[in-house]
PDB file of C-alpha atoms and ligand atoms in Angstrom:
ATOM      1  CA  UNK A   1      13.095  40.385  40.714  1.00 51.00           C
ATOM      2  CA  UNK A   2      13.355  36.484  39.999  1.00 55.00           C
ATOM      3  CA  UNK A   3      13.501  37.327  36.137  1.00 62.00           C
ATOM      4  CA  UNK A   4      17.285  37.464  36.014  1.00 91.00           C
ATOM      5  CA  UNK A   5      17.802  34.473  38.121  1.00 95.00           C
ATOM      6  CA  UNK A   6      18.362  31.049  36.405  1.00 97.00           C
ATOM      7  CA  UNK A   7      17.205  27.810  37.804  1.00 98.00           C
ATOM      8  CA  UNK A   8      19.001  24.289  36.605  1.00 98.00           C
ATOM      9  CA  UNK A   9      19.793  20.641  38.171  1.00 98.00           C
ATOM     10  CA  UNK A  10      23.494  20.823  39.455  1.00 98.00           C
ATOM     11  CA  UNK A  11      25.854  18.019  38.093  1.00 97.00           C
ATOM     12  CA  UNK A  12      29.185  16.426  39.317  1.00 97.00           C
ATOM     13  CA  UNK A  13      30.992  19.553  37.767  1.00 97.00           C
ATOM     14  CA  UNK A  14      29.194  22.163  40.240  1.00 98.00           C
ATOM     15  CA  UNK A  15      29.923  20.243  43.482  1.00 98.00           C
ATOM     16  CA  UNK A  16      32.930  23.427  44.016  1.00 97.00           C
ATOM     17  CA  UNK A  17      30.035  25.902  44.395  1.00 98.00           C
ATOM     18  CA  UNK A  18      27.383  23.431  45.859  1.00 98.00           C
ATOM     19  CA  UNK A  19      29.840  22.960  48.457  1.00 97.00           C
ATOM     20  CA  UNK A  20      30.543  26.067  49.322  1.00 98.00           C
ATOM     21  CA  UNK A  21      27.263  27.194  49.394  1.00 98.00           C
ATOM     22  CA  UNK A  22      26.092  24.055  51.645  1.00 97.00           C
ATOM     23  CA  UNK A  23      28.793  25.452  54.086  1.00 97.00           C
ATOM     24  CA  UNK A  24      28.068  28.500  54.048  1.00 97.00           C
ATOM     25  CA  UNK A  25      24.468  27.339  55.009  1.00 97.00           C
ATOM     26  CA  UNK A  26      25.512  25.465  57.754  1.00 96.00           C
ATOM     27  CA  UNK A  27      27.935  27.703  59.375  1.00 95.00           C
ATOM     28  CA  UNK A  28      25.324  30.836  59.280  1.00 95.00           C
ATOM     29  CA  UNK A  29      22.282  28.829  60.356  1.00 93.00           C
ATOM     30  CA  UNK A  30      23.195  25.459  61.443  1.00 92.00           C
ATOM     31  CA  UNK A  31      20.065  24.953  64.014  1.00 91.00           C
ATOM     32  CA  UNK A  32      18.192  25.185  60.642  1.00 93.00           C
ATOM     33  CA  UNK A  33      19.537  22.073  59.006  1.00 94.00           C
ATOM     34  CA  UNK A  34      20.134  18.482  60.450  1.00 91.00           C
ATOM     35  CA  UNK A  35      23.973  18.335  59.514  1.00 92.00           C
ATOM     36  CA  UNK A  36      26.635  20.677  60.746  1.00 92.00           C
ATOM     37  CA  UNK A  37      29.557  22.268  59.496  1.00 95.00           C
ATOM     38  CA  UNK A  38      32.086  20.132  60.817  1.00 93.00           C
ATOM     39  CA  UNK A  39      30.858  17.225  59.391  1.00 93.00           C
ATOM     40  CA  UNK A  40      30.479  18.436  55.871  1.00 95.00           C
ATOM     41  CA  UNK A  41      33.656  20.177  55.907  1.00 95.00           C
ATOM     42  CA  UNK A  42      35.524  17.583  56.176  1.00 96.00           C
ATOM     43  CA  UNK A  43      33.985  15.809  53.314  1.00 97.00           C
ATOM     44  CA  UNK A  44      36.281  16.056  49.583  1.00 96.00           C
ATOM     45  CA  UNK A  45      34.853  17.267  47.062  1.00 97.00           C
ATOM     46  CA  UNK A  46      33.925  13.958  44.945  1.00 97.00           C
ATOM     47  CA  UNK A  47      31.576  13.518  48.177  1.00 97.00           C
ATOM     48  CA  UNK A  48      29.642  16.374  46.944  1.00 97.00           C
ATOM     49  CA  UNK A  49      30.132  15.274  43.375  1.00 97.00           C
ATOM     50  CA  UNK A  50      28.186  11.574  44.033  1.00 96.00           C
ATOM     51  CA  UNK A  51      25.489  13.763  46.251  1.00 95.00           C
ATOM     52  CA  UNK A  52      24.556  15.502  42.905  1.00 97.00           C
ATOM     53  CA  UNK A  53      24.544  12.579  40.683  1.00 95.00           C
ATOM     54  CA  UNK A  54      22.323  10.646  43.648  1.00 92.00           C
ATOM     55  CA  UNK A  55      20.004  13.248  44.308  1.00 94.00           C
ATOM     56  CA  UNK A  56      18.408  16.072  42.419  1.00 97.00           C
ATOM     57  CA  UNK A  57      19.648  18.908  43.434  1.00 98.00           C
ATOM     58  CA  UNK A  58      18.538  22.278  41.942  1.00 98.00           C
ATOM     59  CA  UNK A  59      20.729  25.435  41.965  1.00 98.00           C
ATOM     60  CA  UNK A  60      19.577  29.023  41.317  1.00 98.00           C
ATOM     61  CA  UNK A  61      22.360  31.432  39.557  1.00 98.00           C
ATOM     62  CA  UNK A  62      22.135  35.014  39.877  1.00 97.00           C
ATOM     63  CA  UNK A  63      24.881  36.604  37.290  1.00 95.00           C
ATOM     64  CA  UNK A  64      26.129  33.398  36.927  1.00 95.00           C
ATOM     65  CA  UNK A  65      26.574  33.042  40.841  1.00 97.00           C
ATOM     66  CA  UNK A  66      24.794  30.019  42.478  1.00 98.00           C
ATOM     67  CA  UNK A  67      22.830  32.015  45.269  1.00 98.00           C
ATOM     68  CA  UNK A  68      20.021  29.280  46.246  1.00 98.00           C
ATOM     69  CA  UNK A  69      20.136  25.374  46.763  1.00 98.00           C
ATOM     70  CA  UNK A  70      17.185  22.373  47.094  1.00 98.00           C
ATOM     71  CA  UNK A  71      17.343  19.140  47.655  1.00 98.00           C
ATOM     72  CA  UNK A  72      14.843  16.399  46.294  1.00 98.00           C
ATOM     73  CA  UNK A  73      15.158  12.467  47.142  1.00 97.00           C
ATOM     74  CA  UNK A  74      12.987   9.818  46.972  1.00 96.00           C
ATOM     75  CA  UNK A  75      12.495   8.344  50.159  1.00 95.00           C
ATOM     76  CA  UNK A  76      14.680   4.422  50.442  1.00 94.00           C
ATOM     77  CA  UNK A  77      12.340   0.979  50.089  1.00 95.00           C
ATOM     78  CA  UNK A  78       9.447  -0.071  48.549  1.00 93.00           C
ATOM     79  CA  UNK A  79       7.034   0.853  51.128  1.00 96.00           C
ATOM     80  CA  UNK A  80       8.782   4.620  50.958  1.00 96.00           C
ATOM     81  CA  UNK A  81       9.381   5.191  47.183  1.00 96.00           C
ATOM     82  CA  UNK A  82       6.414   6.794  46.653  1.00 97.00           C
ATOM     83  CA  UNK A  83       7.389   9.740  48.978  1.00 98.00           C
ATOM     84  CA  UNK A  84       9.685  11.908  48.493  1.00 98.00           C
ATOM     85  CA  UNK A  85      11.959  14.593  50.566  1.00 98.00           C
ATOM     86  CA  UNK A  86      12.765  18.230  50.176  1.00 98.00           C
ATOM     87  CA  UNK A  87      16.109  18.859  51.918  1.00 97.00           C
ATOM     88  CA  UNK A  88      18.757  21.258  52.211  1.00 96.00           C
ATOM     89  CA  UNK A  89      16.928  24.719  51.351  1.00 98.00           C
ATOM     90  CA  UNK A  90      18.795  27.517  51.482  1.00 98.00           C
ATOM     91  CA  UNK A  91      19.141  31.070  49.708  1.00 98.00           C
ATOM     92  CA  UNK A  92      22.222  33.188  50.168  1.00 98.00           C
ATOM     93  CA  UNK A  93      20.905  36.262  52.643  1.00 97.00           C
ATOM     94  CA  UNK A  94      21.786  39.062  50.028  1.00 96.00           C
ATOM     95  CA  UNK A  95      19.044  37.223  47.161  1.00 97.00           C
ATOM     96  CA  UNK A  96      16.427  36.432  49.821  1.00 97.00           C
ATOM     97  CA  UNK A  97      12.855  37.795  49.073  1.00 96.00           C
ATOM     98  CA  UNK A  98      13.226  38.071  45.381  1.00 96.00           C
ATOM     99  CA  UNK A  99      11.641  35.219  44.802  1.00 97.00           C
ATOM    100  CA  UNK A 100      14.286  33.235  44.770  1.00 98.00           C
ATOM    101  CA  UNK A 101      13.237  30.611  47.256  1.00 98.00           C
ATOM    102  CA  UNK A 102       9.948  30.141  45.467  1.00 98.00           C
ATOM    103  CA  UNK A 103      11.447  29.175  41.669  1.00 98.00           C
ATOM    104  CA  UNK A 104      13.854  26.542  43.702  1.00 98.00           C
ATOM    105  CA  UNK A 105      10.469  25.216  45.529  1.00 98.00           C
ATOM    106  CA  UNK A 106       8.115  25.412  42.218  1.00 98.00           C
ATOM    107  CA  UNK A 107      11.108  23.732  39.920  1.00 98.00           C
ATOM    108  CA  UNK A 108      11.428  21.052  42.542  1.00 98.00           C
ATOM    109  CA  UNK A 109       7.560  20.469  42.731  1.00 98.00           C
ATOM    110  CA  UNK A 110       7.668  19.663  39.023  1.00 98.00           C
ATOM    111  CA  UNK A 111      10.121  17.772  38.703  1.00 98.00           C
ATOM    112  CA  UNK A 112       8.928  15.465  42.197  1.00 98.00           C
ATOM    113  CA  UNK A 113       5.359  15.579  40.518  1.00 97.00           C
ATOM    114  CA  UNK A 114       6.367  13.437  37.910  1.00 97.00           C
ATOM    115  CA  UNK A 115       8.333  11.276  40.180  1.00 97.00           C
ATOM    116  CA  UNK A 116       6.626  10.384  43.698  1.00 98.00           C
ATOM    117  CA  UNK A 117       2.695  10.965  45.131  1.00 97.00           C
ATOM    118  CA  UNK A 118       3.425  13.449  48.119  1.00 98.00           C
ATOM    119  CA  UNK A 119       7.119  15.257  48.739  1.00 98.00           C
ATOM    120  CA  UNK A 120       7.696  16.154  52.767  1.00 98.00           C
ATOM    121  CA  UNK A 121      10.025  17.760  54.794  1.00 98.00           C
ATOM    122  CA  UNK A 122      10.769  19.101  58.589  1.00 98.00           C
ATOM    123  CA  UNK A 123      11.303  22.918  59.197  1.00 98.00           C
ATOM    124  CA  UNK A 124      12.499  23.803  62.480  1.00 97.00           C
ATOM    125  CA  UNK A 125       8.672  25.236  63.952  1.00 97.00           C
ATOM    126  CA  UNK A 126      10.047  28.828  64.784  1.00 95.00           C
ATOM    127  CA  UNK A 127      11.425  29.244  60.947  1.00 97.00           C
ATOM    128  CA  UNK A 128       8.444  31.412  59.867  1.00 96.00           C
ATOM    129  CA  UNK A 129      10.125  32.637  56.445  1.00 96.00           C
ATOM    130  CA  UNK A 130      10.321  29.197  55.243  1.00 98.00           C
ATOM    131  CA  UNK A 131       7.092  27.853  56.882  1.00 98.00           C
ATOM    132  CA  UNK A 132       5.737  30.663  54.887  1.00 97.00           C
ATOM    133  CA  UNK A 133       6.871  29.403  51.595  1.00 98.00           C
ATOM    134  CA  UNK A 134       6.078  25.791  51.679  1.00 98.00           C
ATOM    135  CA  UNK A 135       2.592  26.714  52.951  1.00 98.00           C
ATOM    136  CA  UNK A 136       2.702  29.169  49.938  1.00 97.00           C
ATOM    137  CA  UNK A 137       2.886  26.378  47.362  1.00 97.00           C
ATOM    138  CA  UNK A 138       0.723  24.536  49.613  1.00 97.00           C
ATOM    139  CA  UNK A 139       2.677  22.220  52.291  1.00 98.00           C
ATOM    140  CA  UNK A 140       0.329  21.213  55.240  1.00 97.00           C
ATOM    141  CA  UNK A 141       2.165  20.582  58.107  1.00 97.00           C
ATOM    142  CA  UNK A 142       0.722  16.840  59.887  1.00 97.00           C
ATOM    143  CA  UNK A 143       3.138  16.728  62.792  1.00 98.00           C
ATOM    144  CA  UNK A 144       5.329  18.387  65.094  1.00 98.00           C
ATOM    145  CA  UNK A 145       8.348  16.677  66.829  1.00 98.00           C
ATOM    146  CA  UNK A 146       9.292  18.397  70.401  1.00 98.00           C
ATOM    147  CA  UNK A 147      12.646  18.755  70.854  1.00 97.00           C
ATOM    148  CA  UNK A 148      13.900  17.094  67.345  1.00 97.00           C
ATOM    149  CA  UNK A 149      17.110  18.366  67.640  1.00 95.00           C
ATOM    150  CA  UNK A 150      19.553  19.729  70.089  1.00 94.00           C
ATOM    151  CA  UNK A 151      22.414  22.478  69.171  1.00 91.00           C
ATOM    152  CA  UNK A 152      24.330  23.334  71.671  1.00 90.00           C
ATOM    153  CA  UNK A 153      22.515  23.446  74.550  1.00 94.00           C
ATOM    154  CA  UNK A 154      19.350  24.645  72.936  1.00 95.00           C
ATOM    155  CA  UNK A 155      16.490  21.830  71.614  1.00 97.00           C
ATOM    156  CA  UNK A 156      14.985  22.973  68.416  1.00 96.00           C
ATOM    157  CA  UNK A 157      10.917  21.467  68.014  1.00 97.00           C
ATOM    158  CA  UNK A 158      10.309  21.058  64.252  1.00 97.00           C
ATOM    159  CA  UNK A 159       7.398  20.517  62.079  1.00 98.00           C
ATOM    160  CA  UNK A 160       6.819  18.037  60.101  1.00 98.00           C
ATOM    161  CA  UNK A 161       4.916  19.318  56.277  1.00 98.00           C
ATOM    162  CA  UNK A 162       3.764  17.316  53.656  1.00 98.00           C
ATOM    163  CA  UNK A 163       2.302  18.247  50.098  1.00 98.00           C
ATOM    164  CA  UNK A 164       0.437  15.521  48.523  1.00 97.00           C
ATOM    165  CA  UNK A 165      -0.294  15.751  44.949  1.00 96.00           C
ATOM    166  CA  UNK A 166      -3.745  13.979  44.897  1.00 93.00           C
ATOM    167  CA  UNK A 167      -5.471  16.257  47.652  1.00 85.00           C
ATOM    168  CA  UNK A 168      -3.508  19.151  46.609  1.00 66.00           C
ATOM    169  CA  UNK A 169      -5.631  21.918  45.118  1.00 57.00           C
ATOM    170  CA  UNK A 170      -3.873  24.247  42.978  1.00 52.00           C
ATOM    171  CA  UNK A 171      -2.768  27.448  45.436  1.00 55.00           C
ATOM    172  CA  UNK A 172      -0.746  29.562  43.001  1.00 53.00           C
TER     173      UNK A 172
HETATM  174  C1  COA B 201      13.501  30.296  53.627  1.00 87.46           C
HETATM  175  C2  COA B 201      14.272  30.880  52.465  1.00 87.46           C
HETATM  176  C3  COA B 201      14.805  29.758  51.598  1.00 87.46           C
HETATM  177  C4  COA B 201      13.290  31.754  51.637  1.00 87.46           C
HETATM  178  O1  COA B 201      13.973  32.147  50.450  1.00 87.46           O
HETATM  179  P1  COA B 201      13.591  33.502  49.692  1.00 87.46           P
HETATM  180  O2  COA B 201      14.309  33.489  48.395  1.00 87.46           O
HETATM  181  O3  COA B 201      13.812  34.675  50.565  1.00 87.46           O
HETATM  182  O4  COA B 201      12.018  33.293  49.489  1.00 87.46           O
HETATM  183  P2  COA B 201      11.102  34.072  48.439  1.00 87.46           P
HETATM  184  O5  COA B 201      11.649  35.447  48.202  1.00 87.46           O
HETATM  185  O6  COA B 201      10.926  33.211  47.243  1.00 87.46           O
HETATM  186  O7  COA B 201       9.754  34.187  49.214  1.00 87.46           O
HETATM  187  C5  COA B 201       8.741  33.247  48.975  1.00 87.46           C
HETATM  188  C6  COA B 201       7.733  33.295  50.093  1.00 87.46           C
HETATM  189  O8  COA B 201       8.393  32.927  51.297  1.00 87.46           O
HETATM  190  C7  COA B 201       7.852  33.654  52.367  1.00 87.46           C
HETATM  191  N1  COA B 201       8.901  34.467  52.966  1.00 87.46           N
HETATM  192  C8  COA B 201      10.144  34.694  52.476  1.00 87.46           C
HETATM  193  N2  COA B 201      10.850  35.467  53.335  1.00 87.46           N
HETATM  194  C9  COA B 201      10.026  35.721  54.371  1.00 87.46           C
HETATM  195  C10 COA B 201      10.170  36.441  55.595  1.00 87.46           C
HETATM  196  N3  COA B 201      11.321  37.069  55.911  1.00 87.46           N
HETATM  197  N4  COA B 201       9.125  36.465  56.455  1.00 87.46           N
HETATM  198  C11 COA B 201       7.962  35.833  56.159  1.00 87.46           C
HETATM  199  N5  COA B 201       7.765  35.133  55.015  1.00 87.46           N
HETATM  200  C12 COA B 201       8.787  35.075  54.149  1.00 87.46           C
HETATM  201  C13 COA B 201       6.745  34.476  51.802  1.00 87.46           C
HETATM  202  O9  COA B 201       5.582  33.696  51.848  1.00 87.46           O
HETATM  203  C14 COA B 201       7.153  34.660  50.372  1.00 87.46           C
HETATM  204  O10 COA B 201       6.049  34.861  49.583  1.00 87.46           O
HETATM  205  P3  COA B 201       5.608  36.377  49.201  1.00 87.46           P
HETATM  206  O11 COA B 201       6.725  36.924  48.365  1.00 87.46           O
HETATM  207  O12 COA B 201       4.341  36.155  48.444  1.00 87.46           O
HETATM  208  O13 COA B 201       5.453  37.096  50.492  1.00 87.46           O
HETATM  209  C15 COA B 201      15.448  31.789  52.948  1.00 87.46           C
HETATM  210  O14 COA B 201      14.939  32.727  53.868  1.00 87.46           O
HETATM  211  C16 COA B 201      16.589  31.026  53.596  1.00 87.46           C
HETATM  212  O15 COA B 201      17.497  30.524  52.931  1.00 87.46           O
HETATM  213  N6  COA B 201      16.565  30.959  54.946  1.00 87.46           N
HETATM  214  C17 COA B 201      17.653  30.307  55.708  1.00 87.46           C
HETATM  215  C18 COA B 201      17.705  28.805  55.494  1.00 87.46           C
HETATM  216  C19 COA B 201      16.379  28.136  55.761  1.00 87.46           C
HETATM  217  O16 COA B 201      15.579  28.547  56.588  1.00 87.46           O
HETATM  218  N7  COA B 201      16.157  27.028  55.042  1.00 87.46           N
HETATM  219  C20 COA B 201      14.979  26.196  55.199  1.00 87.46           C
HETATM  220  C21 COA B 201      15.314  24.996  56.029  1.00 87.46           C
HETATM  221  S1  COA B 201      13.868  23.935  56.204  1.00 87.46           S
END
């Protein structure tokens, strides 16, 4: 159960196990997530380092393990700053459905609450476990792009959700 996991910001001195888990994301599902391997892999670590001081960037630990990763910005510009963007979800395969992927979205929900008036992201449409989830905590999805991106030679459609915290209504 999600009792015995422990959910914290990452700082500069996790970027080792942020970036290793960010790879590992990408090279076991990279038509889920808009970079790629190669490009992140050649990136040193202080890269990863200035990610986690830029954005907030929320790790679960499982026996002290980081297991599960989210990403929170706030969108660039003073037309965009009061959105903001959940990125870079992932939860290692052998912690998924403990409710690990739910205390990464509900810690990053406070913390944007405080911060911006509506979060949003873009799940490739065919991704039902996380569609699932952010329609869980109450993500309405507003768009869908066809063919958003390519992989190989295979186009990925993906939806666009959004959670706004005035409309809202409390779904947990
Ligand atoms: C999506 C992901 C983060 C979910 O993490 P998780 O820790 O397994 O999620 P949880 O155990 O907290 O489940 C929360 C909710 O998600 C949904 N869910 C999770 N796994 C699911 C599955 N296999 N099928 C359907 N719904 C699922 C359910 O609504 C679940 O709520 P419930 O327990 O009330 O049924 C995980 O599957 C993952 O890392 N997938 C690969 C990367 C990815 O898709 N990232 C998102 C990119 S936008």
């Amino acid at each position: 159960m999600s009792a015995d996991t422990t959910i914290r910001r990452l700082g500069a001195d996790d970027a080792a196990s942020f970036k290793a888990l960010r790879l590992e994301a990408l090279k076991a599902t990279p038509e889920l997530f808009g970079s790629t391997f190669e490009l992140e892999d050649k990136l040193d670590l202080a890269w990863f380092a200035d990610r986690l001081e830029d954005a907030h960037v929320i790790g679960a630990f499982r026996d002290g393990e980081l297991v599960g990763i989210v990403g929170f910005s706030i969108q660039q510009g003073p037309k965009k700053a009061h959105k903001g963007r959940l990125w870079g979800m992932y939860v290692r395969p052998d912690s998924r459905n403990l409710g690990v992927g739910r205390l990464l979205v509900d810690a990053l929900l406070a913390v944007a609450r405080e911060r911006v008036e509506l979060v949003q992201l873009t799940v490739v449409s065919d991704n039902r476990p996380a569609r699932r989830l952010y329609e869980t905590v109450g993500f309405l999805e507003f768009g869908l792009e066809p063919k958003a991106s390519k992989y190989g030679d295979r186009y990925y459609d993906e939806a666009h959700m959004a959670l706004d915290f005035s409309r809202a209504a409390d779904v947990r």
